[in-house]
Short mmCIF file of C-alpha atoms in Angstrom, two decimals:
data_model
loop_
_atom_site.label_atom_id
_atom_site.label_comp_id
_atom_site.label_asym_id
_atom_site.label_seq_id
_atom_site.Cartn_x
_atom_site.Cartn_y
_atom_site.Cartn_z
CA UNK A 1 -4.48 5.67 4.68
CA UNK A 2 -7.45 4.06 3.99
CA UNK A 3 -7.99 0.47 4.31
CA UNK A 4 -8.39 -2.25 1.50
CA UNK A 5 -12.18 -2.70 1.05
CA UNK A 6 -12.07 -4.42 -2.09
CA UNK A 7 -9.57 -6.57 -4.14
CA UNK A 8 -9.16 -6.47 -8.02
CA UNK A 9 -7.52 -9.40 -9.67
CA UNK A 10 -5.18 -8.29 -12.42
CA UNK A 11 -2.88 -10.39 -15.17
CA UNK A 12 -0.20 -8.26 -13.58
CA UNK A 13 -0.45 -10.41 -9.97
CA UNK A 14 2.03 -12.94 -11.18
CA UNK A 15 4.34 -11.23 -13.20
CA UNK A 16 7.76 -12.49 -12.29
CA UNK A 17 10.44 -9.99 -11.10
CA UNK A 18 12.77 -8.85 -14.14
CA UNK A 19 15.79 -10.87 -15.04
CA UNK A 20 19.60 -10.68 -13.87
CA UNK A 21 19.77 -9.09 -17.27
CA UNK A 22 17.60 -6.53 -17.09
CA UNK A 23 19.14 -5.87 -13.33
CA UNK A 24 22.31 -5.27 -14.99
CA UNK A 25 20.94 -2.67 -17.16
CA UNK A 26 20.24 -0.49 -14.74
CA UNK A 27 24.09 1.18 -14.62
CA UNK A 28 23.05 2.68 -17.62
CA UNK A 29 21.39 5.33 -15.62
CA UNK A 30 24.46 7.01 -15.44
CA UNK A 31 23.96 7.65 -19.38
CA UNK A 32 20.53 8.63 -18.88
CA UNK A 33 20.79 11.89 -16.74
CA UNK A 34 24.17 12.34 -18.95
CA UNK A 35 21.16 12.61 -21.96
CA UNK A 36 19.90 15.46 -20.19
CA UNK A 37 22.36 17.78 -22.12
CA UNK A 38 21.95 17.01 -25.57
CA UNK A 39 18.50 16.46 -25.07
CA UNK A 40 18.19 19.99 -23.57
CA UNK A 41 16.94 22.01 -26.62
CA UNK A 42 14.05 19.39 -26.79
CA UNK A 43 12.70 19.74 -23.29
CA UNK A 44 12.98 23.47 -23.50
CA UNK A 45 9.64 22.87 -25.67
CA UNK A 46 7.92 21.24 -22.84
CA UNK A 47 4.74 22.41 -21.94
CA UNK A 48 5.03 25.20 -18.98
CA UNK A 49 3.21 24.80 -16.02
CA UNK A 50 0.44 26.93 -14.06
CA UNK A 51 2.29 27.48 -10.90
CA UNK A 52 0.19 24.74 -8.94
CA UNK A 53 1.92 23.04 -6.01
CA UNK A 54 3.84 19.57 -6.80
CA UNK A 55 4.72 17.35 -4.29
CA UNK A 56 7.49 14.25 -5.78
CA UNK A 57 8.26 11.33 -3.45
CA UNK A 58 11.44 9.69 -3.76
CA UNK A 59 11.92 5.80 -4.34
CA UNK A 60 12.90 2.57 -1.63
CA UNK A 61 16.05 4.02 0.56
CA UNK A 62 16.05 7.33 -1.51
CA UNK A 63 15.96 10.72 -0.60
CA UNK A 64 14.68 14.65 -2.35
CA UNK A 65 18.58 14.44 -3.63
CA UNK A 66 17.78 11.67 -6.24
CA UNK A 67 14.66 13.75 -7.60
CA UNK A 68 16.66 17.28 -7.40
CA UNK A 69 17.20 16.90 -11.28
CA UNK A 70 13.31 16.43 -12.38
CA UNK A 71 12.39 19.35 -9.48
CA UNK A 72 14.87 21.53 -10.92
CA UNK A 73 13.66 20.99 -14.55
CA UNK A 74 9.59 21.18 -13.24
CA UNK A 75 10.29 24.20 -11.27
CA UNK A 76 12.10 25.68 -14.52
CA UNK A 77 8.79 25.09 -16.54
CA UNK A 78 6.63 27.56 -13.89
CA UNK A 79 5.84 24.44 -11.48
CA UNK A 80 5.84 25.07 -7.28
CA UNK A 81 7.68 22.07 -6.57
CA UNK A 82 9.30 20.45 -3.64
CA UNK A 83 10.36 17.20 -2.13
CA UNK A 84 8.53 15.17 0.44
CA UNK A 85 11.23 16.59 3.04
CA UNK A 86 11.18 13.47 5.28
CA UNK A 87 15.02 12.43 4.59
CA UNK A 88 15.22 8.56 3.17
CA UNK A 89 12.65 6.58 2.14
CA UNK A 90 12.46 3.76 4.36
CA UNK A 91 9.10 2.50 4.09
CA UNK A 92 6.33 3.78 5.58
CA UNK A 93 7.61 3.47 9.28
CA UNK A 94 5.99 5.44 11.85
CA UNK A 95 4.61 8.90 11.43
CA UNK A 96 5.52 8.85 7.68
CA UNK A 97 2.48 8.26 6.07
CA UNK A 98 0.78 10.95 8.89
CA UNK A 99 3.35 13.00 8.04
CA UNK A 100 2.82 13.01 4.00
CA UNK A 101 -0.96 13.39 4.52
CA UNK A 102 -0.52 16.76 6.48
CA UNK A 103 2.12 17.65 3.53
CA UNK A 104 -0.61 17.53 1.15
CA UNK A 105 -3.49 19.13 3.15
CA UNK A 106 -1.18 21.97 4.50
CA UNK A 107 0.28 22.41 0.70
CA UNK A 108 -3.70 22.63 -0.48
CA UNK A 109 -4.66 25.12 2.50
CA UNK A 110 -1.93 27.40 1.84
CA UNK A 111 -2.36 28.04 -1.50
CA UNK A 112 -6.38 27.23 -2.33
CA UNK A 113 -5.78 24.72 -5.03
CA UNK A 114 -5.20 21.81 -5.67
CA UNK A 115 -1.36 19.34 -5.14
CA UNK A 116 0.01 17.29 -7.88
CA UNK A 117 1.75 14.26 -6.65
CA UNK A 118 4.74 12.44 -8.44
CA UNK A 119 5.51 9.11 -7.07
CA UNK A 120 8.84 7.13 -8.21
CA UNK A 121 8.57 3.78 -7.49
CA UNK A 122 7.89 3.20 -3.25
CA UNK A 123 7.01 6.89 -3.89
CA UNK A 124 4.37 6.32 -6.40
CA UNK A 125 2.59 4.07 -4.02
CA UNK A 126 2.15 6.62 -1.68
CA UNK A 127 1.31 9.28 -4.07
CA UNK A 128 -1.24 7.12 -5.12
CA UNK A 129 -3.37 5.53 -2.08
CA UNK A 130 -2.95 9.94 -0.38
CA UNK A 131 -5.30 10.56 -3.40
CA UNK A 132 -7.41 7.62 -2.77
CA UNK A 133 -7.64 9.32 0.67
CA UNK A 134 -7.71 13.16 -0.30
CA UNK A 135 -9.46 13.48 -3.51
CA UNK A 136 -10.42 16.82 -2.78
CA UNK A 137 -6.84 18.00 -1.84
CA UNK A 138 -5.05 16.25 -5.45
CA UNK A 139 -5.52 17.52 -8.68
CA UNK A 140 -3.90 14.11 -10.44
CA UNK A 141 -1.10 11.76 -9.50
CA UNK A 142 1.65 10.17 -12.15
CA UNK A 143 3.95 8.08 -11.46
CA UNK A 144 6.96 6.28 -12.17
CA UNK A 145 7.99 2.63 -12.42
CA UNK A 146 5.72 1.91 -9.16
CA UNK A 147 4.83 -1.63 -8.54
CA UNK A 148 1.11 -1.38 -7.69
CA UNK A 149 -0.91 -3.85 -10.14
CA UNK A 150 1.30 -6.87 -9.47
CA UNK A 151 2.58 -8.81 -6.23
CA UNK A 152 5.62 -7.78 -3.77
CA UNK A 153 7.49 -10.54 -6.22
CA UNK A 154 7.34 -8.67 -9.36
CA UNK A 155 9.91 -6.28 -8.27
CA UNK A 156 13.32 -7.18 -7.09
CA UNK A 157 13.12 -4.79 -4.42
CA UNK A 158 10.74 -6.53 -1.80
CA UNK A 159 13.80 -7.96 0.33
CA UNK A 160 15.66 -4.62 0.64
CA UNK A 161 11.52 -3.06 1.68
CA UNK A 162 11.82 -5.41 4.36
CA UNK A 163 14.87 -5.16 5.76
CA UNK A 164 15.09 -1.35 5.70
CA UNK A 165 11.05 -0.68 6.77
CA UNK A 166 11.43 -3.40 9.47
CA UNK A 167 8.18 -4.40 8.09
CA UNK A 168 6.47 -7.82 6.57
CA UNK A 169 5.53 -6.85 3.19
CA UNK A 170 3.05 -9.62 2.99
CA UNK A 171 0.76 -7.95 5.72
CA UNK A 172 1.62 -4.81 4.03
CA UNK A 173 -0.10 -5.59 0.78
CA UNK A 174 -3.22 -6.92 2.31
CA UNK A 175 -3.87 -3.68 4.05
CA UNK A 176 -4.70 -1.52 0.68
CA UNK A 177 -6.35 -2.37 -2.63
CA UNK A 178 -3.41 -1.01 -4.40
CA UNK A 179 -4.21 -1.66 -7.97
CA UNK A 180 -7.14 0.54 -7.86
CA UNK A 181 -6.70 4.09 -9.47
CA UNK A 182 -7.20 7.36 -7.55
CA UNK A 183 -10.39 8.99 -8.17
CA UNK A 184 -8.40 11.36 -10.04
CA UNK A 185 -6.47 12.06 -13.02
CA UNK A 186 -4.00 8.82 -12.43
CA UNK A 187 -0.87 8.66 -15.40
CA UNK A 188 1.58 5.41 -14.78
CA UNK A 189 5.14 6.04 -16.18
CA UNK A 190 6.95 2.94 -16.87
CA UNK A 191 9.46 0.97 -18.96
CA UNK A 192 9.62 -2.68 -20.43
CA UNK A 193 13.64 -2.77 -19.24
CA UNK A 194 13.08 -1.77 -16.04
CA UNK A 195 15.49 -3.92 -14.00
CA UNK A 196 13.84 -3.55 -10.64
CA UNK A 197 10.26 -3.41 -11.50
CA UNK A 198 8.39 -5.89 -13.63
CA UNK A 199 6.98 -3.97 -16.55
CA UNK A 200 3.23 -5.23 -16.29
CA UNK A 201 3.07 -4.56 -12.27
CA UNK A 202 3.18 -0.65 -13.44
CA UNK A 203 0.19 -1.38 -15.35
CA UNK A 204 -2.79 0.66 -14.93
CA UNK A 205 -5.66 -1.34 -15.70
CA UNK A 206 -8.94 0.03 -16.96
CA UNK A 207 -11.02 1.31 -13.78
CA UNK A 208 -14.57 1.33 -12.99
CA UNK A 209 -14.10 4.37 -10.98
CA UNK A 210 -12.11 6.31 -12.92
CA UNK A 211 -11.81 7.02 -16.65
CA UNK A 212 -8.57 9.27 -16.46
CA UNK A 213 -6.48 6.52 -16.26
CA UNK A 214 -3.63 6.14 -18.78
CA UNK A 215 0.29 4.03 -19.16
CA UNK A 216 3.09 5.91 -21.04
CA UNK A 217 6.28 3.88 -21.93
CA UNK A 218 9.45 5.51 -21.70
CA UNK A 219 12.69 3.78 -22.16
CA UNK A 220 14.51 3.62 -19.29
CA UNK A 221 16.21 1.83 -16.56
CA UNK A 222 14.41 1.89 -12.82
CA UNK A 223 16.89 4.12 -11.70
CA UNK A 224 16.92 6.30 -14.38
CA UNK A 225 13.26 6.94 -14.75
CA UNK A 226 13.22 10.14 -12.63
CA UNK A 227 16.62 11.34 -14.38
CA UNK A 228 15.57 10.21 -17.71
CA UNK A 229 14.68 13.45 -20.40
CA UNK A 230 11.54 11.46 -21.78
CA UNK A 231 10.20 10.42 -18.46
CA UNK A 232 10.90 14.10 -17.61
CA UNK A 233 8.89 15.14 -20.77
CA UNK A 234 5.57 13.14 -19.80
CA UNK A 235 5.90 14.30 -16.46
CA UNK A 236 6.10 17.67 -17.51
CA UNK A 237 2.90 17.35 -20.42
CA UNK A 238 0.78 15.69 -17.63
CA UNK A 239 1.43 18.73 -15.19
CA UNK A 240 0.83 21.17 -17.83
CA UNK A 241 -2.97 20.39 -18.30
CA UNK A 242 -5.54 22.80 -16.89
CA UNK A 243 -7.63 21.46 -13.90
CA UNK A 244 -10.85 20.00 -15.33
CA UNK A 245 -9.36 19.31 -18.64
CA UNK A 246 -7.57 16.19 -18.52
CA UNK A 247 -6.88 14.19 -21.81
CA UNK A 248 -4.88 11.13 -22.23
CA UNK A 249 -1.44 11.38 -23.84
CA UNK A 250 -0.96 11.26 -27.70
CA UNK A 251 0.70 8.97 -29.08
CA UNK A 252 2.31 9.83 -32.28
CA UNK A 253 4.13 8.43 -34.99
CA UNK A 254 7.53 9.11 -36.21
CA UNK A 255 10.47 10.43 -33.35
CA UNK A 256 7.62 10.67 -31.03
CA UNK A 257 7.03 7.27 -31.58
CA UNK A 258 10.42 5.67 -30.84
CA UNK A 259 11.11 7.77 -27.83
CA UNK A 260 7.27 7.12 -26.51
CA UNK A 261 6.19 3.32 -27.86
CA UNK A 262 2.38 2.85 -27.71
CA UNK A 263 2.42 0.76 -24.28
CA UNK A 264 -0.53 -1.20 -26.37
CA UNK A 265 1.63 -2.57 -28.71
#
């Protein structure tokens, strides 16, 4: 991946991790893939896809099992999906990062167009800094709950990183500019009660480089977002837009409202 060439400071930096609280929360993502059923008649009316290839990375110590549930529901909308087929997430230990890259340029060879990559959390991060590196292989990246506009202290994750990557996260970081956007279509999923991620380190600030940058707030636990039927809804709007015609997403009033907040508020 490409080095760090230039650093952005952010209000995110020093958000602090979220709260034993907000931790506990997070066995409510039980409930939230349980939502998928009654919710079902609503994302039957998500928008359908083009049959373009979508790659989704799994989060810290997870595997393609915990995003089965959002492939299933992408490939049901007319999406090519599939996982990043490299077993648990560890970190990016050796050959994994080598490994995604040639996912993404054999993906784009094979078909002649361009891969959509969906990042939750760890995931995100790498979803993000391949499009930094293959622009011309990714037609946009979103992503969920990933900590890349504040420090490895906003989360609650960065001593579990280290102990299952083997790796110092604080050499880590200084290695890639991370809260720079992609040169491409770049949508950042997140949620105020996320218990493992601080809310404001998901935070896609306005970039110089690229204007098709947007937030959506869901709400959602950390380890819900990727089983979660309004995460799954954005997800699914993003990847419906035609190449070339990317727009932000609308924010409406009403039961649109509620279930998406205006992350401006």
């Amino acid at each position: 991946m490409a080095t760090k060439q230039k650093t952005e400071t952010s209000a995110s930096a020093n958000a602090p991790a979220p709260s034993a609280w907000l931790m506990a929360l997070e066995f409510r993502a039980f409930w939230e893939l349980g939502a998928v059923i009654p919710a079902w008649p609503f994302l039957r009316q998500a928008p359908t896809g083009d049959g373009h290839s979508v790659i989704v990375f799994p989060g810290l110590s997870a595997s393609d099992a915990s995003t089965l549930p959002m492939r299933s529901f992408l490939e049901n909308l007319g999406h090519d999906v599939s996982g990043w087929n490299q077993g648990s997430n560890f970190g990016p230990r050796a050959g994994v990062l080598q490994a995604a890259r040639q996912q993404v340029i054999d993906t784009c060879q094979v078909t002649g167009q361009k891969v959509s990559l969906v990042g939750w959390s760890l995931g995100g991060i790498y979803a993000r800094e391949l499009a930094k590196e293959l622009p011309d292989c990714v037609r946009d990246v979103i992503t969920l709950g990933t900590p890349f506009a504040g420090s490895h202290e906003s989360t609650n994750a960065w001593h579990l990183y280290q102990l299952v990557s083997g790796r110092d996260i604080h050499g880590e970081v200084e290695q890639f500019d991370l809260p720079v956007a992609p040169p491409v279509p770049t949508t950042s999923i997140f949620s105020r009660t996320d218990g493992i991620v601080a809310w404001p380190a998901s935070i896609q600030a306005p970039c110089k480089i690229n204007r098709r940058t947007e937030n959506i707030e869901v709400i959602a636990s950390h380890v819900g977002l990727g089983l979660n039927p309004s995460a799954w809804w954005a997800v699914a709007d993003r990847l419906a837009q035609a190449e070339g015609k990317w727009q932000p997403f609308a924010h409406k009033g009403g039961l649109h409202g509620l279930i998406f907040p205006n992350p401006a508020r």
